[in-house]
Short mmCIF file of C-alpha atoms and ligand atoms in Angstrom, two decimals:
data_model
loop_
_atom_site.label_atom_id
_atom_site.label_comp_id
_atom_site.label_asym_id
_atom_site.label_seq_id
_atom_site.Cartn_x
_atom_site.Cartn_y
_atom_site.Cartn_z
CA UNK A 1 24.52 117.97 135.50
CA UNK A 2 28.08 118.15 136.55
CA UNK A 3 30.81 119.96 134.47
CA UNK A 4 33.65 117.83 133.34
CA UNK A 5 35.98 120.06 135.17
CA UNK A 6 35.01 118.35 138.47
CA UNK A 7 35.40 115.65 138.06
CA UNK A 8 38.79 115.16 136.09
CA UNK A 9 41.98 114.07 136.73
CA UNK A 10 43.85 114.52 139.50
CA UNK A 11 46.20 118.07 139.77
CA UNK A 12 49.10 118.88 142.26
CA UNK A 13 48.96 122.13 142.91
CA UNK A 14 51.23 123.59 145.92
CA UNK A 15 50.94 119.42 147.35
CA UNK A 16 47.88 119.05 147.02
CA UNK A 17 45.04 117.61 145.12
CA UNK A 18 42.90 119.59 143.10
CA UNK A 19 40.28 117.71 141.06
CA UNK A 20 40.05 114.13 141.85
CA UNK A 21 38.43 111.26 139.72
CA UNK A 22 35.57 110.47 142.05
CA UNK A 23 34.41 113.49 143.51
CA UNK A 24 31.95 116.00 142.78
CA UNK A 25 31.05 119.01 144.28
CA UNK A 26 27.26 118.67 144.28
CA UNK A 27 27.79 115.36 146.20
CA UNK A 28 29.62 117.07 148.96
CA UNK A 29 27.10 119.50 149.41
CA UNK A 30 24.18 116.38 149.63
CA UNK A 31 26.60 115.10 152.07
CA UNK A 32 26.66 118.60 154.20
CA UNK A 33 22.88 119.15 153.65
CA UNK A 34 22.09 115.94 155.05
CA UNK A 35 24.21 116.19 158.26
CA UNK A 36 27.07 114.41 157.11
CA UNK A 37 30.77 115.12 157.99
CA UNK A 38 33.36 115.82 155.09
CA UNK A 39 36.73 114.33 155.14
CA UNK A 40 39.94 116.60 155.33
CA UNK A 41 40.52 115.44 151.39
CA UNK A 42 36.76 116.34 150.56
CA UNK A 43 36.90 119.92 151.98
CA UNK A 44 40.21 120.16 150.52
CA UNK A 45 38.88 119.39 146.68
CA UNK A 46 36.23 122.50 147.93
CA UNK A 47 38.38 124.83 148.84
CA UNK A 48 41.35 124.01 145.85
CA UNK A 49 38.39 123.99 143.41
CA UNK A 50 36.56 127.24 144.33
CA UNK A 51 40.33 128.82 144.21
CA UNK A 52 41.38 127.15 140.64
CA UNK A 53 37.90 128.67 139.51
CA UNK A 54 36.43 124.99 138.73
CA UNK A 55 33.93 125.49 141.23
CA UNK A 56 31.00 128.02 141.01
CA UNK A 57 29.96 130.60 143.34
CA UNK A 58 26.68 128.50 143.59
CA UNK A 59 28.05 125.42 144.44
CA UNK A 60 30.48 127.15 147.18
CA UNK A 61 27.47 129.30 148.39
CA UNK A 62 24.82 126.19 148.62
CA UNK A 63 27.81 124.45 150.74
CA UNK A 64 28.33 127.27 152.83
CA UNK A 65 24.52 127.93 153.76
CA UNK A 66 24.46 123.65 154.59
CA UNK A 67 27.53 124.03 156.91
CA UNK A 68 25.81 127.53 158.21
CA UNK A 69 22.75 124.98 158.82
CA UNK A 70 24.40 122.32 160.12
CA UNK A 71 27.80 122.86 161.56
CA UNK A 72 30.63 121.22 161.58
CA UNK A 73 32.28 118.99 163.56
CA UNK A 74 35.72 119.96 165.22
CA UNK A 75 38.07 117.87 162.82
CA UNK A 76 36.37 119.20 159.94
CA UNK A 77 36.66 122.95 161.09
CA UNK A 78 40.82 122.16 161.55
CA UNK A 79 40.87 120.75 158.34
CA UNK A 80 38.89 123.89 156.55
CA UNK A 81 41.23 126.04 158.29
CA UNK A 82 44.25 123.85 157.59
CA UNK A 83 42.71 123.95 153.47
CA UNK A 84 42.42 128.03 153.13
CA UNK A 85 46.13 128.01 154.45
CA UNK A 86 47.24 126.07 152.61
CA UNK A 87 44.96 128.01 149.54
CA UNK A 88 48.37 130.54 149.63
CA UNK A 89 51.57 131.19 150.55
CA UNK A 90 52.18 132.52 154.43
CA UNK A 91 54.33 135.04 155.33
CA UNK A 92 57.87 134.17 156.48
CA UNK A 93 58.79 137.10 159.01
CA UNK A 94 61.44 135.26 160.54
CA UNK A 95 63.97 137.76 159.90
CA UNK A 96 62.38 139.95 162.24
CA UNK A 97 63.20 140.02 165.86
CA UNK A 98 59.74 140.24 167.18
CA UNK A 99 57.96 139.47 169.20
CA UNK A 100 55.41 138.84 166.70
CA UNK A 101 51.81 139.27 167.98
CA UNK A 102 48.38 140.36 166.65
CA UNK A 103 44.82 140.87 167.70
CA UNK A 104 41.47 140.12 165.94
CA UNK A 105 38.25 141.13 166.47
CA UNK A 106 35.36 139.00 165.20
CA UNK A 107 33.25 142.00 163.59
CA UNK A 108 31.56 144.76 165.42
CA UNK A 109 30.03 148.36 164.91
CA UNK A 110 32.33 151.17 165.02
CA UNK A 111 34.95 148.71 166.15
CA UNK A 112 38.03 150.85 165.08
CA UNK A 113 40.34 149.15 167.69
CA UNK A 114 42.79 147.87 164.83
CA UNK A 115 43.51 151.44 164.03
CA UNK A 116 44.21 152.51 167.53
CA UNK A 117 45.71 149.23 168.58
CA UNK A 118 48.58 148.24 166.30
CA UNK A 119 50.93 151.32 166.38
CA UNK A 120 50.19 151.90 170.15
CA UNK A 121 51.50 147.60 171.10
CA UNK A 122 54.43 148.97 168.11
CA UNK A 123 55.05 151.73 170.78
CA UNK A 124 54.96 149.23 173.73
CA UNK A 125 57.66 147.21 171.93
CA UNK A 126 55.80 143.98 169.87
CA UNK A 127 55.62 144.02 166.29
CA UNK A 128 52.36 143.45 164.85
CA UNK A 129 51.77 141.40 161.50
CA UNK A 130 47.92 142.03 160.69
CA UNK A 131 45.68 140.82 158.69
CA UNK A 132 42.64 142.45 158.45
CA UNK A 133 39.05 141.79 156.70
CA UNK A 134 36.86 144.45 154.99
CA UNK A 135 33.19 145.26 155.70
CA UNK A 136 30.93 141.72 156.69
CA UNK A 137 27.30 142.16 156.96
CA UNK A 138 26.19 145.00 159.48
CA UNK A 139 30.25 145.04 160.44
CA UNK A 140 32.48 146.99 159.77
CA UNK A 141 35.77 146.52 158.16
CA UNK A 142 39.41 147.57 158.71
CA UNK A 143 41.11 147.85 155.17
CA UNK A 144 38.02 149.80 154.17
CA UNK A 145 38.49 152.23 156.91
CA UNK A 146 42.31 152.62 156.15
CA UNK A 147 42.11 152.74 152.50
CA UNK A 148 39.38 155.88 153.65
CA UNK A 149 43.50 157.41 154.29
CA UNK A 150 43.71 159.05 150.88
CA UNK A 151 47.02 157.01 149.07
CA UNK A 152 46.96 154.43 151.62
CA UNK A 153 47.21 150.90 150.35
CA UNK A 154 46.69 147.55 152.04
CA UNK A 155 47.85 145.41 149.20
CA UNK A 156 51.32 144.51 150.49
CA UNK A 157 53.24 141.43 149.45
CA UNK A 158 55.26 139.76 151.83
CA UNK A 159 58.42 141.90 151.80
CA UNK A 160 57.07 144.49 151.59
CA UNK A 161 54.72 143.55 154.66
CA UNK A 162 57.85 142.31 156.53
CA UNK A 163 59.87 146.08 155.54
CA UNK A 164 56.88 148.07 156.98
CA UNK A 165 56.76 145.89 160.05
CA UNK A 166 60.76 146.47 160.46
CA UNK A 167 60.46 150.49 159.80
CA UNK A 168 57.53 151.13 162.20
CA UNK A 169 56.42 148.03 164.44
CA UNK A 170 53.20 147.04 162.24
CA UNK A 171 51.95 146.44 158.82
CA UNK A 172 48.39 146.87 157.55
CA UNK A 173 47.25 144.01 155.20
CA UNK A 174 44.26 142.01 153.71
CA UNK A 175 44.07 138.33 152.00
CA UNK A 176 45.30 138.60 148.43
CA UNK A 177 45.70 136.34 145.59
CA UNK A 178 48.52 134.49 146.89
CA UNK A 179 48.22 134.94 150.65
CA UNK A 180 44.92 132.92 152.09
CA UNK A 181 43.24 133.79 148.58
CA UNK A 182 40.28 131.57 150.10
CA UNK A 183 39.06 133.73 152.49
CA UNK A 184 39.67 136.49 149.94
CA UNK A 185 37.06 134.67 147.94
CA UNK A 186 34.72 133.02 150.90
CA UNK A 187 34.92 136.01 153.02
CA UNK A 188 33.26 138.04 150.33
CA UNK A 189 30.87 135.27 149.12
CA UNK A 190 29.40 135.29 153.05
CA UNK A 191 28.95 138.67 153.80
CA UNK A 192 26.02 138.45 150.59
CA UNK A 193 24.74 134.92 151.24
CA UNK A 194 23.64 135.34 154.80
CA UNK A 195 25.82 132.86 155.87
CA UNK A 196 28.23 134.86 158.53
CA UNK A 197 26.96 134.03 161.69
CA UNK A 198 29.02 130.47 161.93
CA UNK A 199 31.41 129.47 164.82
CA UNK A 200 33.58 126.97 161.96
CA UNK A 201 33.13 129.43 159.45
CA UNK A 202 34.58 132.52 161.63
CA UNK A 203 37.06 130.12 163.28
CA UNK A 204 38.74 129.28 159.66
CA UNK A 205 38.32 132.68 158.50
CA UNK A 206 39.93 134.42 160.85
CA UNK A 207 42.92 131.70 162.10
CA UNK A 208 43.13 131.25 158.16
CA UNK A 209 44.37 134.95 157.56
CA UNK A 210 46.28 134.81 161.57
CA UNK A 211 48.10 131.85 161.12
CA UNK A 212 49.66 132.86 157.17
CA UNK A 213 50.48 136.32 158.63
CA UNK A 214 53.02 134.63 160.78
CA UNK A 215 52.35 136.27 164.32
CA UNK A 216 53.44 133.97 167.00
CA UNK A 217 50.83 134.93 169.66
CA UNK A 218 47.44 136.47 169.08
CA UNK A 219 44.48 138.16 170.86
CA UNK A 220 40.98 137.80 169.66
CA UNK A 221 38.14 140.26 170.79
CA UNK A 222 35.49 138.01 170.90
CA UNK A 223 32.30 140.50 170.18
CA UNK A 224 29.35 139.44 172.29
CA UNK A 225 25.73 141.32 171.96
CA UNK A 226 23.40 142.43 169.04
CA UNK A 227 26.38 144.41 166.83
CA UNK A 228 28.13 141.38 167.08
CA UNK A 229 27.68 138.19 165.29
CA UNK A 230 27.43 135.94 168.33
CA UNK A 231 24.24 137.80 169.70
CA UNK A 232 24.48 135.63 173.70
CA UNK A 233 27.24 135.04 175.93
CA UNK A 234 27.29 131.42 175.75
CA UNK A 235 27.63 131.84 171.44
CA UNK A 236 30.71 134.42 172.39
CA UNK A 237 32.37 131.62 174.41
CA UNK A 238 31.65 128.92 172.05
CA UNK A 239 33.61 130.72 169.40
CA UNK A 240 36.29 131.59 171.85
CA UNK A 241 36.77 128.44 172.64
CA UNK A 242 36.72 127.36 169.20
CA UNK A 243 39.54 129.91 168.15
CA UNK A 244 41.62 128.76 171.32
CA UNK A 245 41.58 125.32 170.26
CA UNK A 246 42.33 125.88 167.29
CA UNK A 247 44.84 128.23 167.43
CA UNK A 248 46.79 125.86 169.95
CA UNK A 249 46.82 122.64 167.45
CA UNK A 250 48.34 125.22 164.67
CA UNK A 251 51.11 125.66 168.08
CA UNK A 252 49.72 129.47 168.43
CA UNK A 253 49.92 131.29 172.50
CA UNK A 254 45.77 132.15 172.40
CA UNK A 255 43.99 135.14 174.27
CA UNK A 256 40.35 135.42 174.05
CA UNK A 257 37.98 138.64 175.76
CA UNK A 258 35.12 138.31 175.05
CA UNK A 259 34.09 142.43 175.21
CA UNK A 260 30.30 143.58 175.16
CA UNK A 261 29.04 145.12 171.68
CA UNK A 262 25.43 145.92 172.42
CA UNK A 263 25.39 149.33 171.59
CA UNK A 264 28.76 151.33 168.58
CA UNK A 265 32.19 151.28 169.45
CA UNK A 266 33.20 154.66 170.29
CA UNK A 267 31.20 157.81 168.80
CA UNK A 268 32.14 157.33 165.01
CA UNK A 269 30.67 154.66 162.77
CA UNK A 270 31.70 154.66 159.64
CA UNK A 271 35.30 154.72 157.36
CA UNK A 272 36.82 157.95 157.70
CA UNK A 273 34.84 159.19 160.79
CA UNK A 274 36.33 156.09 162.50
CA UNK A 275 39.97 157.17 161.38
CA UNK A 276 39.28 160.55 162.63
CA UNK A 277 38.25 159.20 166.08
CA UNK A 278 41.19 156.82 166.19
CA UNK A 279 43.72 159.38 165.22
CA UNK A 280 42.51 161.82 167.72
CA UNK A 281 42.47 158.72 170.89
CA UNK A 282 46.19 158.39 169.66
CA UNK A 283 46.87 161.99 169.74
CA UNK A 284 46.12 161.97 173.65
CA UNK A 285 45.77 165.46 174.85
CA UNK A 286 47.40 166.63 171.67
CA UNK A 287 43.71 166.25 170.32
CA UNK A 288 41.31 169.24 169.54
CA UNK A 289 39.72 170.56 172.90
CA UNK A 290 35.89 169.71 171.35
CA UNK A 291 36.63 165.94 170.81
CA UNK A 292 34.76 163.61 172.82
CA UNK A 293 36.80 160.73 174.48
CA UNK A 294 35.50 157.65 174.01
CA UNK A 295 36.29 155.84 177.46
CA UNK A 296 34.39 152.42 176.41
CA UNK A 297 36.79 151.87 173.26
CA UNK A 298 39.90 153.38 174.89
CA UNK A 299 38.89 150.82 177.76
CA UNK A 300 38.64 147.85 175.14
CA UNK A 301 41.69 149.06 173.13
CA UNK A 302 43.95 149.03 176.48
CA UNK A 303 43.08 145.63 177.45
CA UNK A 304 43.71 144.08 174.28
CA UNK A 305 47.08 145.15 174.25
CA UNK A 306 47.53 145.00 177.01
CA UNK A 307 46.75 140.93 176.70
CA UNK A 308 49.23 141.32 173.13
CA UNK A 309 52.06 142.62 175.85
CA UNK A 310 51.75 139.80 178.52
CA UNK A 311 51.23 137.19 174.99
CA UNK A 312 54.39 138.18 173.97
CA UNK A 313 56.51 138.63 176.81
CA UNK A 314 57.40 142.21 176.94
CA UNK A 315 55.33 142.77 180.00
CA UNK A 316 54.65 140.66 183.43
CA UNK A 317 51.34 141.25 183.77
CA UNK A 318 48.40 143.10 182.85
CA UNK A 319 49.17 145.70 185.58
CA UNK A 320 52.29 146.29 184.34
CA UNK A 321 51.00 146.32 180.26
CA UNK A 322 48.54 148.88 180.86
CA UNK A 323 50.99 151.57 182.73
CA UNK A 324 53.22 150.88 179.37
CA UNK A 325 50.38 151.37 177.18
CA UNK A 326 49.38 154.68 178.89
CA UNK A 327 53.00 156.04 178.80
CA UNK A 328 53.17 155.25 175.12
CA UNK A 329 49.74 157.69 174.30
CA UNK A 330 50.54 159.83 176.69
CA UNK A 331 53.90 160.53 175.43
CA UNK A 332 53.63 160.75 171.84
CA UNK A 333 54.86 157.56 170.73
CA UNK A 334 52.01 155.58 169.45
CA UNK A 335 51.17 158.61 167.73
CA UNK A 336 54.30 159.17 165.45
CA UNK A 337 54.32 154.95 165.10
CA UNK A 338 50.61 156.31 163.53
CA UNK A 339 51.77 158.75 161.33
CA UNK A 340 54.89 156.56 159.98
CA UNK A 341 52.61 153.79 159.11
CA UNK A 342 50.56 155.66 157.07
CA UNK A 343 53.63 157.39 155.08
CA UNK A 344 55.03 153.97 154.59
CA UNK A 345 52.28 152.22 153.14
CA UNK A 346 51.12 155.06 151.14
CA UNK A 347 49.43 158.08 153.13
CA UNK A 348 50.80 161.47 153.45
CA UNK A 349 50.02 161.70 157.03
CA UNK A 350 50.10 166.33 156.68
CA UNK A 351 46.99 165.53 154.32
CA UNK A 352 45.37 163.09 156.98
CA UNK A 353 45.80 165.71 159.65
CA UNK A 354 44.15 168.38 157.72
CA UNK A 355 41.22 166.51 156.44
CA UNK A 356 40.30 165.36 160.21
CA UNK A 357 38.16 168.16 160.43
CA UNK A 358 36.32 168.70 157.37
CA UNK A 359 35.84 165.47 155.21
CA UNK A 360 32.39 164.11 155.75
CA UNK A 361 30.03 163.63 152.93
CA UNK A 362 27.58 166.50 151.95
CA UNK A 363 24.04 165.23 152.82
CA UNK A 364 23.42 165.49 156.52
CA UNK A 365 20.71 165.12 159.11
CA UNK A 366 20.80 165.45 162.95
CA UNK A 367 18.95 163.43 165.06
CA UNK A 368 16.96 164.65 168.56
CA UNK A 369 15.73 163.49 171.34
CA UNK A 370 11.97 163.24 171.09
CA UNK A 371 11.89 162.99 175.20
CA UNK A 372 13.98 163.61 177.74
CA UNK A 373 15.31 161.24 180.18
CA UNK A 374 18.25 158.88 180.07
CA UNK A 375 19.81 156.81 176.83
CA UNK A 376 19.36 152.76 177.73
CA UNK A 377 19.93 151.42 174.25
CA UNK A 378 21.39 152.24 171.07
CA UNK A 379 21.00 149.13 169.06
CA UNK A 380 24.42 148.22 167.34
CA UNK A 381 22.88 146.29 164.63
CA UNK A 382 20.55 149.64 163.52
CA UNK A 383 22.93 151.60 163.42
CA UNK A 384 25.45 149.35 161.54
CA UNK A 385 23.14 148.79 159.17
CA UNK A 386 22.45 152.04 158.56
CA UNK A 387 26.08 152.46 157.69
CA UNK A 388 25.46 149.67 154.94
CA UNK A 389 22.71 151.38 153.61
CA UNK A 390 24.93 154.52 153.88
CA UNK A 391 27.62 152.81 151.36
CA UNK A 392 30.62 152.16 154.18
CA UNK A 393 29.20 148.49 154.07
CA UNK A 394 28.66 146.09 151.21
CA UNK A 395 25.48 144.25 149.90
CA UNK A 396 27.03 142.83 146.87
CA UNK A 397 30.34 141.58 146.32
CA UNK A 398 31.20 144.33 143.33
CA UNK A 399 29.76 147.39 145.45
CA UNK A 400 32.23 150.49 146.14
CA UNK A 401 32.19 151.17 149.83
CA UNK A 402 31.96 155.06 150.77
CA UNK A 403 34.70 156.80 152.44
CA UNK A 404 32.83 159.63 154.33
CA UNK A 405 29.48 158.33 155.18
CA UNK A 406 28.96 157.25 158.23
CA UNK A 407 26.75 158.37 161.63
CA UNK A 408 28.81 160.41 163.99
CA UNK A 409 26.94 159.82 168.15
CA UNK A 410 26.80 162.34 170.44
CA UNK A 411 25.13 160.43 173.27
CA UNK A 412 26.02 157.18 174.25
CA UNK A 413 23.79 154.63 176.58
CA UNK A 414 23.66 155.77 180.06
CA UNK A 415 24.04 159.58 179.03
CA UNK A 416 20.95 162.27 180.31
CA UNK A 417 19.53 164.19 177.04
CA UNK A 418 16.67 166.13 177.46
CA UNK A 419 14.11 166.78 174.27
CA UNK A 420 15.03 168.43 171.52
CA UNK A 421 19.13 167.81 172.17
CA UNK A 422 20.79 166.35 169.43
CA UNK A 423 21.77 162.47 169.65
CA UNK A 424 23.85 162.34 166.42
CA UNK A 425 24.35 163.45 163.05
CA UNK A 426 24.71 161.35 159.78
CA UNK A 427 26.82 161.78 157.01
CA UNK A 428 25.33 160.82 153.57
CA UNK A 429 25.87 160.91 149.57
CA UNK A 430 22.53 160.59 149.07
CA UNK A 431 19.06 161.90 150.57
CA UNK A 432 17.58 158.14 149.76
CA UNK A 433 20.32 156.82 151.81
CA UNK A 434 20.27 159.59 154.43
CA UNK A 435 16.31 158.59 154.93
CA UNK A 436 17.03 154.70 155.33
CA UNK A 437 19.81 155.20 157.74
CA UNK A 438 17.99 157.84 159.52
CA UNK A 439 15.25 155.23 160.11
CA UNK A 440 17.30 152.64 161.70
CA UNK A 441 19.03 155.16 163.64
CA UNK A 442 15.70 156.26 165.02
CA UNK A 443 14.83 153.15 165.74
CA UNK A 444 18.09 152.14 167.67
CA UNK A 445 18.06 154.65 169.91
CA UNK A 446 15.76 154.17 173.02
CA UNK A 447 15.22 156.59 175.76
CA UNK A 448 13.74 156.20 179.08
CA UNK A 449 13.02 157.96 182.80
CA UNK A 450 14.98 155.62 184.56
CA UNK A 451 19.09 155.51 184.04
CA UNK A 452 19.99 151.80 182.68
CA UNK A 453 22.31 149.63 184.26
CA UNK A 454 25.16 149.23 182.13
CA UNK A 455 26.90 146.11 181.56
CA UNK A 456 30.66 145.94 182.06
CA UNK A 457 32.45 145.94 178.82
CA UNK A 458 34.31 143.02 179.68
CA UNK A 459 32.42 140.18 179.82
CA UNK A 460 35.16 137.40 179.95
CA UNK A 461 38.87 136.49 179.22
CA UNK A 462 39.67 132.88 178.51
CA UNK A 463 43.71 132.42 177.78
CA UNK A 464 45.91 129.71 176.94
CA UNK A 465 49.04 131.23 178.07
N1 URA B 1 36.46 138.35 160.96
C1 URA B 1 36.99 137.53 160.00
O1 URA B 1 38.13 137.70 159.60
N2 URA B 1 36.22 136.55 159.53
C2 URA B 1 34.96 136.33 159.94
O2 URA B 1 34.34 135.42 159.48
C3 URA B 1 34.41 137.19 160.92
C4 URA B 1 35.19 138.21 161.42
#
């Protein structure tokens, strides 16, 4: 049964072909099940179609789970990336004087690095266009965490994108209807089919959103363990090496680390608890004597921009980057870049300060130690699915996410606890979600006699500078 619709005339819409006369979306997805590669013009009539609203959420999710299956071939990966550009308009930020350069991370647990990142490489002297996602499966995601900023809003249209970027060195943004309004759409349709964990489907998702934001360079944090969605090393690098190429035929300067993400980012998982945590590494010593510094995402956060720096030409080397990067928290800077941010695009940065303390949501359980002995695991998957489960995730595409749930650590893998001590608390609207999440926060956390052997956080860098 095919509906009219699909297979009518031809349509220009911004150049390109809509509906054509002989195809049919149920024959490309045959095609895809059975192995076959699709042209540049058949992925295009996909992509145009599922925008136009001509072709179903079924069809679009039964092609993405074949292409999840299956994979895709190089040339048809550029030319799905090339097709959700092309889905929108792209930012023209050429009035700016840049250097223009972003980072992206491809999905982790309590990966708040965005947050901490973008006004600190503003303080270093880049300007940073970014695009973000939302929540995707067990990740997190940054708009939800900054729209967790009570007033703050990351629907920006291009001027508006461009003024904030002018006024304070970065802009917060997400895909809307006329900037890469495919991934708008395909993102969301993923994170409830099951059909994330792709190297072409991540590739053209994320150099989608980084090529219409109009940054000239860009750094990807390539997330490598069980919170991640490449679970092995080798995965990590395949995807970095996808992203590289790539980004270099769309003429982009390419950084990939590839940074370990077996156990949460940081101590905070969640939406506001991760704002909290990121406001208070940007505050430097300025932050409350009690708050507990998290070295392995201040570690990550540095390099990254530390790789943005070098990218765009502001710094020599990485040497050099990181001394700029540690003057700039040390000194205020990145802070106040912060705080203006969040006034411009919507946030009364007084009110942020005073809920930093206080806002977490009302049901709440603390977790212990059942032995003593040393933390070796703390299974990044668990626990960010116990943040879905909490609400700060999704598991349909119409769910609200949560602003204040979310599972705050207090021990971290390699750390001594001894029975009875408390390993974290978690923040819940509900006692039925407060039970699930408790659960697979149990279950994440291992303990043993022996201290672990930690791997370094840094597993790889692979550039095309
Ligand atoms: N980040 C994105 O923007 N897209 C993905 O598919 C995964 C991570």
């Amino acid at each position: 049964m095919n509906r009219p619709a699909q297979t009518g005339s031809s349509v220009q819409q911004g150049g390109l072909v809509v509906f054509s006369l002989d195809m049919r979306a149920v024959d490309l997805i045959v095609k895809k099940r059975d192995g076959g590669a699709l042209a540049a013009d058949e992925i295009e009539f996909l992509i145009n179609g599922y925008v136009a609203g001509e072709i179903p959420d079924y069809q679009v999710s039964a092609f993405l789970m074949a292409a999840f299956f299956n994979g895709m071939t190089g040339a048809e990966s550029g030319a799905l990336t090339r097709a959700m550009i092309n889905s929108g308009t792209t930012m023209d930020l050429s009035a700016l004087p840049g250097p223009l350069v972003d980072k992206h991370s491809t999905g982790g647990v309590g990966d708040k690095v965005s947050l901490i990142l973008a006004p600190l490489a503003a303080a270093c002297g880049l300007q940073v266009p970014m695009m973000s996602g939302r929540a995707l499966g067990h990740t997190g995601g940054t708009l939800d965490k900054l729209e967790s900023i009570t007033g703050y809003s990351t629907a920006l249209d291009a001027d508006r994108f461009a003024e904030i970027i002018s006024q304070c060195g970065y802009a917060m943004t997400g895909q809307s209807r006329d900037i890469v309004p495919a991934d708008r759409l395909l993102y969301a349709m993923r994170d409830v089919t099951g059909t994330v964990e792709s190297v072409p489907l991540i590739t053209a998702s994320i150099m989608s959103k980084k090529f219409a934001e109009g940054a000239e360079a860009l750094v990807f944090d390539v997330k490598s363990g069980s919170g991640a969605f490449m679970k092995t090393l080798d995965d990590s690098r395949r995807l970095a090496e996808s992203l590289i190429a790539t980004g270099e035929s769309l003429g982009r300067k390419i950084v990939a680390v590839i940074t370990r993400m077996t156990e949460p980012l940081g101590y905070m998982v969640g939406n506001f608890v991760e704002v909290v945590e990121s406001a208070y590494c940007l505050m430097a010593d300025r932050a409350p004597s009690n708050f507990r510094y998290p070295a392995d995402l201040m570690d990550v956060t540095i390099r990254l921009t530390e790789w943005m720096l070098v990218a765009g030409g502001v710094s020599d080397g990485v040497t050099e980057a990181e001394k700029r990067c540690r003057d700039a928290l040390a000194d205020g800077s990145a802070y106040e870049r912060f705080r203006q941010n969040v006034a411009a695009q919507g946030g009364d940065p007084e009110l942020l300060e005073a809920g930093l303390e206080s806002r977490r949501s009302p049901e709440r359980q603390t977790l212990t130690a059942d032995q003593s002995g040393y933390v070796t695991d703390i299974d990044a998957y668990q626990v960010g699915m116990a943040g879905v489960y909490l609400g700060a995730g999704r598991s349909k595409t119409d769910d609200e996410v949560l602003a204040d749930v979310g599972v705050e650590l207090y021990r971290k893998v390699g750390d001594e606890v001894r029975a009875g001590e408390p390993l974290c608390t978690i923040y819940a609207e509900s006692t039925s979600s407060l039970e699930e999440a408790a659960r697979r926060v149990t279950s994440a956390y291992c303990i043993d006699a022996a201290p672990p052997t930690v791997e370094p956080l840094i597993l790889d860098e692979l550039t095309s500078l």
